[in-house]
Coordinates of C-alpha atoms in Angstrom, one line a residue:
X23 CA -133.7 -15.7 19.8
X24 CA -135.4 -12.3 19.6
X25 CA -139.2 -12.8 20.0
X26 CA -140.2 -9.8 17.8
X27 CA -137.8 -10.9 15.0
X28 CA -139.3 -14.4 15.2
X29 CA -142.8 -12.9 15.1
X30 CA -142.0 -10.9 12.0
X31 CA -140.5 -13.9 10.2
X32 CA -143.5 -16.0 11.0
X33 CA -145.8 -13.2 9.8
X34 CA -143.9 -12.9 6.5
X35 CA -143.9 -16.7 6.0
X36 CA -147.7 -16.7 6.7
X37 CA -148.2 -13.9 4.1
X38 CA -146.1 -15.7 1.5
X39 CA -148.1 -18.9 2.1
X40 CA -151.4 -17.1 1.6
X41 CA -150.2 -15.3 -1.5
X42 CA -149.0 -18.6 -3.0
X43 CA -152.2 -20.4 -2.2
X44 CA -154.4 -17.5 -3.5
X45 CA -152.1 -16.6 -6.4
X46 CA -154.8 -16.9 -9.0
X47 CA -156.8 -14.1 -7.5
X48 CA -154.0 -11.8 -6.7
X49 CA -152.9 -8.8 -8.7
X50 CA -149.4 -7.4 -8.7
X51 CA -149.3 -3.7 -9.4
X52 CA -146.5 -1.1 -8.9
X53 CA -144.9 -3.2 -6.1
X54 CA -148.3 -3.8 -4.4
X55 CA -149.9 -7.1 -3.9
X56 CA -153.7 -6.6 -4.3
X57 CA -156.5 -9.0 -3.5
X58 CA -160.1 -7.9 -4.4
X59 CA -163.2 -9.5 -3.0
X60 CA -167.0 -9.0 -2.8
X61 CA -167.4 -10.7 0.6
X62 CA -169.2 -8.5 3.1
X63 CA -171.1 -6.5 0.5
X64 CA -174.4 -7.9 1.5
X65 CA -173.8 -7.0 5.1
X66 CA -172.9 -3.4 4.1
X67 CA -175.9 -3.1 1.9
X68 CA -178.3 -4.4 4.6
X69 CA -176.9 -2.1 7.3
X70 CA -177.2 0.9 5.0
X71 CA -180.8 0.0 4.1
X72 CA -181.9 -0.6 7.7
X73 CA -180.2 2.3 9.4
X74 CA -180.2 4.9 6.5
X75 CA -181.5 7.8 8.6
X76 CA -179.2 7.2 11.6
X77 CA -176.1 6.7 9.3
X78 CA -176.8 9.8 7.4
X79 CA -176.8 11.8 10.6
X80 CA -173.6 10.1 11.7
X81 CA -172.2 11.0 8.2
X82 CA -173.0 14.7 8.7
X83 CA -171.3 14.5 12.2
X84 CA -168.3 12.9 10.5
X85 CA -168.1 15.8 8.0
X86 CA -168.0 18.3 10.9
X87 CA -165.5 16.4 13.0
X88 CA -163.3 15.6 9.9
X89 CA -163.3 19.2 8.7
X90 CA -162.2 20.5 12.1
X91 CA -159.6 17.7 12.4
X92 CA -158.4 18.6 8.9
X93 CA -157.8 22.2 9.9
X94 CA -155.9 21.0 13.0
X95 CA -153.9 18.5 10.9
X96 CA -152.8 21.3 8.6
X97 CA -151.9 23.4 11.5
X98 CA -149.7 20.6 12.9
X99 CA -148.0 20.2 9.6
X100 CA -147.1 23.9 9.3
X101 CA -146.2 24.2 13.0
X102 CA -143.9 21.1 12.7
X103 CA -142.3 22.6 9.6
X104 CA -141.7 25.9 11.4
X105 CA -140.1 24.1 14.4
X106 CA -137.7 22.2 12.1
X107 CA -136.7 25.2 10.0
X108 CA -136.7 28.0 12.6
X109 CA -136.2 26.2 16.0
X110 CA -134.0 23.5 14.5
X111 CA -136.0 20.7 16.1
X112 CA -134.1 17.4 15.7
X113 CA -137.3 15.3 15.4
X114 CA -140.5 15.8 13.4
X115 CA -144.0 15.3 14.6
X116 CA -144.5 13.1 11.5
X117 CA -143.0 9.6 11.4
X118 CA -143.3 6.4 9.4
X119 CA -144.8 3.7 11.7
X120 CA -143.1 0.3 11.4
X121 CA -142.8 -2.8 13.7
X122 CA -139.7 -2.7 15.8
X123 CA -137.1 -5.4 16.5
X124 CA -135.5 -5.4 19.9
X125 CA -131.8 -4.4 19.6
X126 CA -132.2 -2.9 16.2
X127 CA -131.9 0.9 16.1
X128 CA -134.3 2.5 13.7
X129 CA -133.7 5.9 11.9
X130 CA -135.3 8.9 13.6
X131 CA -138.0 9.2 10.9
X132 CA -139.4 5.8 11.9
X133 CA -141.6 5.2 14.9
X134 CA -141.0 1.7 16.0
X135 CA -143.9 -0.2 17.5
X136 CA -143.6 -3.7 19.1
X137 CA -144.7 -6.2 16.5
X138 CA -147.9 -7.6 18.1
X139 CA -149.0 -4.1 19.2
X140 CA -148.4 -3.0 15.6
X141 CA -150.2 -5.8 13.8
X142 CA -153.3 -5.8 16.1
X143 CA -153.5 -2.0 16.0
X144 CA -153.2 -1.9 12.2
X145 CA -155.9 -4.5 11.9
X146 CA -158.2 -2.3 14.0
X147 CA -157.2 0.8 12.0
X148 CA -158.2 -0.8 8.7
X149 CA -161.4 -2.4 10.2
X150 CA -162.5 1.1 11.5
X151 CA -161.6 2.9 8.3
X152 CA -162.6 1.2 5.1
X153 CA -165.9 -0.4 6.0
X154 CA -167.2 3.0 7.1
X155 CA -166.3 4.4 3.7
X156 CA -168.3 1.6 2.1
X157 CA -171.2 2.0 4.5
X158 CA -171.5 5.7 3.9
X159 CA -171.2 5.2 0.1
X160 CA -174.2 2.9 0.2
X161 CA -176.1 5.4 2.3
X162 CA -175.6 7.8 -0.6
X163 CA -176.7 5.0 -3.0
X164 CA -173.3 4.5 -4.5
X165 CA -172.6 0.9 -5.7
X166 CA -169.7 -0.9 -4.1
X167 CA -167.7 -2.9 -6.7
X168 CA -165.4 -4.7 -4.3
X169 CA -163.3 -4.6 -1.1
X170 CA -159.6 -5.0 -1.3
X171 CA -156.6 -5.9 0.7
X172 CA -153.1 -4.8 -0.3
X173 CA -149.6 -5.4 0.9
X174 CA -146.4 -3.5 0.3
X175 CA -143.5 -5.6 1.7
X176 CA -145.0 -6.4 5.1
X177 CA -147.2 -3.3 5.4
X178 CA -150.9 -4.2 5.1
X179 CA -153.5 -1.9 3.7
X180 CA -157.1 -2.0 2.6
X181 CA -159.4 -0.1 0.2
X182 CA -163.0 0.1 -1.0
X183 CA -163.8 0.3 -4.7
X184 CA -167.0 2.3 -5.3
X185 CA -168.6 3.1 -8.6
X186 CA -166.6 6.2 -9.5
X187 CA -169.3 7.6 -11.9
X188 CA -172.0 7.4 -9.2
X189 CA -169.6 8.9 -6.7
X190 CA -168.8 11.9 -8.9
X191 CA -172.5 12.6 -9.5
X192 CA -173.2 13.0 -5.8
X193 CA -173.9 16.4 -4.3
X194 CA -171.1 18.0 -2.4
X195 CA -172.4 17.0 1.0
X196 CA -172.9 13.4 -0.1
X197 CA -169.3 13.3 -1.3
X198 CA -168.1 14.8 2.0
X199 CA -170.0 12.2 4.0
X200 CA -168.3 9.3 2.0
X201 CA -164.8 10.8 2.2
X202 CA -165.0 11.8 5.9
X203 CA -166.3 8.5 7.1
X204 CA -163.1 6.5 7.2
X205 CA -161.0 9.0 9.2
X206 CA -164.0 9.7 11.5
X207 CA -164.0 6.0 12.2
X208 CA -160.4 6.1 13.3
X209 CA -160.9 9.2 15.4
X210 CA -163.9 7.5 17.0
X211 CA -161.9 4.4 17.9
X212 CA -159.2 6.6 19.3
X213 CA -161.7 8.3 21.6
X214 CA -163.2 5.0 22.7
X215 CA -159.8 3.5 23.4
X216 CA -158.8 6.6 25.3
X217 CA -161.8 6.2 27.6
X218 CA -161.0 2.5 27.9
X219 CA -157.5 3.4 29.0
X220 CA -158.9 5.6 31.8
X221 CA -161.5 2.9 32.8
X222 CA -158.9 0.1 32.6
X223 CA -156.6 1.9 35.1
X224 CA -159.5 2.6 37.5
X225 CA -160.9 -1.0 37.0
X226 CA -157.5 -2.6 37.8
X227 CA -157.1 -0.4 40.9
X228 CA -160.3 -1.9 42.3
X229 CA -158.6 -5.3 42.5
X230 CA -154.9 -4.7 43.1
X231 CA -152.9 -2.1 45.0
X232 CA -149.2 -1.1 45.3
X233 CA -147.4 -2.3 48.4
X234 CA -143.9 -1.1 47.9
X235 CA -140.8 -1.0 45.6
X236 CA -138.8 -4.0 44.7
X237 CA -135.6 -4.1 42.5
X238 CA -133.7 -6.3 40.2
X239 CA -130.3 -5.9 41.8
X240 CA -128.0 -3.8 44.0
X241 CA -125.4 -1.4 42.6
X242 CA -121.9 -2.9 43.1
X243 CA -119.9 -1.0 45.7
X244 CA -122.9 0.8 47.1
X245 CA -123.7 0.8 50.8
X246 CA -127.0 -1.0 50.0
X247 CA -124.8 -3.9 48.7
X248 CA -122.5 -3.8 51.7
X249 CA -125.4 -4.1 54.2
X250 CA -127.0 -6.8 51.9
X251 CA -130.3 -4.9 51.5
X252 CA -133.2 -7.5 51.1
X253 CA -137.0 -7.3 50.7
X254 CA -139.5 -4.9 49.3
X255 CA -138.9 -1.2 50.3
X256 CA -142.0 0.1 52.2
X257 CA -140.5 3.1 54.1
X258 CA -137.7 5.6 53.8
X259 CA -137.2 7.0 57.3
X260 CA -140.8 7.7 58.4
X261 CA -142.3 8.2 55.0
X262 CA -144.3 5.4 53.4
X263 CA -143.2 4.0 50.0
X264 CA -145.7 2.3 47.7
X265 CA -144.7 3.3 44.2
X266 CA -141.5 4.3 42.3
X267 CA -143.0 7.8 42.2
X268 CA -143.1 7.8 46.0
X269 CA -139.5 6.7 46.1
X270 CA -138.3 9.3 43.7
X271 CA -140.2 12.1 45.5
X272 CA -138.8 11.1 48.9
X273 CA -135.2 10.7 47.6
X274 CA -135.2 14.3 46.4
X275 CA -135.0 15.4 50.0
X276 CA -131.6 13.8 50.5
X277 CA -128.1 14.5 49.4
X278 CA -125.4 12.0 48.4
X279 CA -123.6 10.6 51.5
X280 CA -126.5 11.2 53.8
X281 CA -127.6 8.3 56.0
X282 CA -131.2 7.1 55.8
X283 CA -133.3 4.3 57.3
X284 CA -134.7 2.0 54.7
X285 CA -137.5 -0.3 55.9
X286 CA -138.2 -3.4 53.9
X287 CA -140.4 -6.4 54.3
X288 CA -137.3 -8.2 55.7
X289 CA -135.7 -5.6 58.1
X290 CA -134.7 -2.0 58.7
X291 CA -131.4 -1.0 57.2
X292 CA -129.2 2.1 57.8
X293 CA -127.8 3.1 54.4
X294 CA -125.5 5.8 53.2
X295 CA -126.8 7.2 49.9
X296 CA -124.7 7.3 46.8
X297 CA -124.4 9.9 44.0
X298 CA -126.0 9.5 40.6
X299 CA -123.2 10.4 38.3
X300 CA -125.6 11.8 35.6
X301 CA -127.9 13.9 37.7
X302 CA -125.9 14.4 41.0
X303 CA -128.9 13.2 43.0
X304 CA -128.9 10.8 45.9
X305 CA -129.6 7.1 45.3
X306 CA -130.2 4.2 47.6
X307 CA -128.1 1.9 45.5
X308 CA -130.7 -0.3 43.8
X309 CA -131.0 -1.1 40.1
X310 CA -134.2 -1.3 37.9
X311 CA -136.8 -0.6 40.7
X312 CA -140.4 -1.8 40.1
X313 CA -143.6 -1.7 42.0
X314 CA -144.9 -4.7 43.9
X315 CA -148.7 -5.2 44.0
X316 CA -151.1 -7.3 46.0
X317 CA -154.7 -8.4 45.4
X318 CA -157.5 -6.9 47.5
X319 CA -161.1 -7.5 48.3
X320 CA -162.3 -11.0 47.4
X321 CA -159.0 -11.7 45.6
X322 CA -156.9 -10.9 48.7
X323 CA -156.5 -14.6 49.4
X324 CA -154.2 -14.8 46.4
X325 CA -151.7 -12.4 48.1
X326 CA -149.0 -10.8 45.9
X327 CA -149.6 -10.2 42.2
X328 CA -147.0 -12.3 40.3
X329 CA -144.6 -10.7 37.8
X330 CA -146.3 -12.7 35.0
X331 CA -149.7 -11.5 36.0
X332 CA -148.5 -7.9 36.2
X333 CA -146.9 -8.3 32.8
X334 CA -150.2 -9.4 31.3
X335 CA -152.0 -6.4 32.7
X336 CA -149.2 -4.1 31.5
X337 CA -149.3 -5.7 28.0
X338 CA -153.0 -5.1 27.8
X339 CA -152.5 -1.4 28.9
X340 CA -149.8 -1.1 26.3
X341 CA -152.1 -2.5 23.6
X342 CA -154.8 0.1 24.4
X343 CA -152.1 2.8 24.2
X344 CA -150.9 1.8 20.7
X345 CA -154.5 1.3 19.4
X346 CA -155.2 4.9 20.6
X347 CA -152.0 6.4 19.1
X348 CA -152.2 4.6 15.7
X349 CA -155.9 5.3 15.2
X350 CA -155.4 9.0 16.2
X351 CA -152.3 9.3 14.0
X352 CA -153.9 7.6 11.0
X353 CA -157.1 9.6 11.4
X354 CA -155.2 12.9 11.6
X355 CA -152.8 12.0 8.8
X356 CA -155.6 11.0 6.4
X357 CA -157.1 14.4 6.9
X358 CA -154.1 16.3 5.5
X359 CA -155.2 18.4 2.4
X360 CA -153.5 15.9 0.2
X361 CA -155.1 13.7 -2.5
X362 CA -155.9 10.8 -2.5
X363 CA -156.2 11.0 1.3
X364 CA -159.6 11.7 2.8
X365 CA -158.7 15.3 3.6
X366 CA -157.5 15.9 0.0
X367 CA -160.7 14.5 -1.5
X368 CA -162.9 16.6 0.9
X369 CA -160.9 19.7 -0.1
X370 CA -161.4 18.9 -3.8
X371 CA -165.1 18.4 -3.4
X372 CA -165.5 21.8 -1.6
X373 CA -163.3 23.7 -4.2
X374 CA -165.2 22.1 -7.1
X375 CA -168.5 23.2 -5.5
X376 CA -167.3 26.8 -5.3
X377 CA -164.9 27.1 -8.3
X378 CA -166.1 24.3 -10.7
X379 CA -163.3 22.9 -12.8
X380 CA -160.8 25.4 -11.4
X381 CA -161.3 23.8 -8.0
X382 CA -159.5 20.7 -9.1
X383 CA -156.5 22.7 -10.2
X384 CA -156.5 24.5 -6.8
X385 CA -156.7 21.3 -4.9
X386 CA -154.0 19.7 -7.0
X387 CA -151.7 22.7 -6.2
X388 CA -152.4 22.5 -2.5
X389 CA -151.8 18.7 -2.6
X390 CA -148.4 19.1 -4.2
X391 CA -147.5 21.7 -1.5
X392 CA -148.7 19.4 1.3
X393 CA -146.9 16.4 -0.1
X394 CA -143.6 18.5 -0.1
X395 CA -144.2 19.5 3.5
X396 CA -145.0 15.9 4.5
X397 CA -141.8 14.6 2.9
X398 CA -139.7 17.4 4.4
X399 CA -141.2 16.7 7.9
X400 CA -140.3 13.0 7.6
X401 CA -136.8 13.3 6.2
X402 CA -135.9 17.0 6.8
X403 CA -134.5 16.8 10.3
X404 CA -132.2 13.9 9.4
X405 CA -131.0 15.8 6.3
X406 CA -130.4 19.0 8.2
X407 CA -128.6 17.2 10.9
X408 CA -126.3 15.6 8.3
X409 CA -125.4 18.9 6.7

């Protein structure tokens, strides 16, 4: 049975069990399942009191970063709209992020993420976003009424409920610090994760190294099958092969039907290349090639890295990738000039500062325009393709 589908079903069952058990404290509103709590308030209050000066400086930095990111987010939105309308792009930059199920094809406006990558990344997104809103609100002496979790179908979310009256009384810079903090947290996590991706690759390369290219099977009817090619490929003619990139680069020098010497860990084989029907390029005749690795330094006694060990390392690398992508995406999306997103609230605070009550009408008009562009970017390519 499909692992991702089973994971989703278990997750849904787990959510239903929690909802049933905690039903007395849960609120149902407009299709949302909402659970408010005051847990964690004391921690937020203590941190805000102890590190008030440092957090205020971070809040000011958050305003600068979020303002620049909001301008960039707006540019992305208009540029994507231009590409769809004028250049007839088939896919938008904006997509709805949902967990994928292997074998199930999702519509083009949905970005499918493997379930466990999705749920872990979403948890980190929420943990980085909402607590920073709360922390910065307390730095500005705004009371926190409660924290909250919400669920729409299986999509989890979170929110912080500040004292709205106190929030409205803040000066413009105070409001901007509170509104910018959440998205700044996501962008900061994205930066940290990006650095971890770079470090992780370098760290792994200290302990393992590629040794050649293996493969799942031989292409039926190919010369590689006829000579019963065996072992890990380590050379093509006189050129060393350690990775699939090496193999692809070397094979570009040959034409279909040309004879080459393929050296493996088993023997040396003379093979006549075959033609790739899609690209017309020369192929050895192997299917699903992959890189073989071995341990080095003090781990060299363990020899070859097993497929399961390699899969674990690749899974960790994939997790870092999706944490980076989702935090960056959520951080940028939340900075669109669209209320009640962070960017929309920042925009309203600035316009109210310069235009008083008219500022709210201006920000409402821009929010409506932005919402239209967001909806068009998500569904527009599919609609245009249909017509």
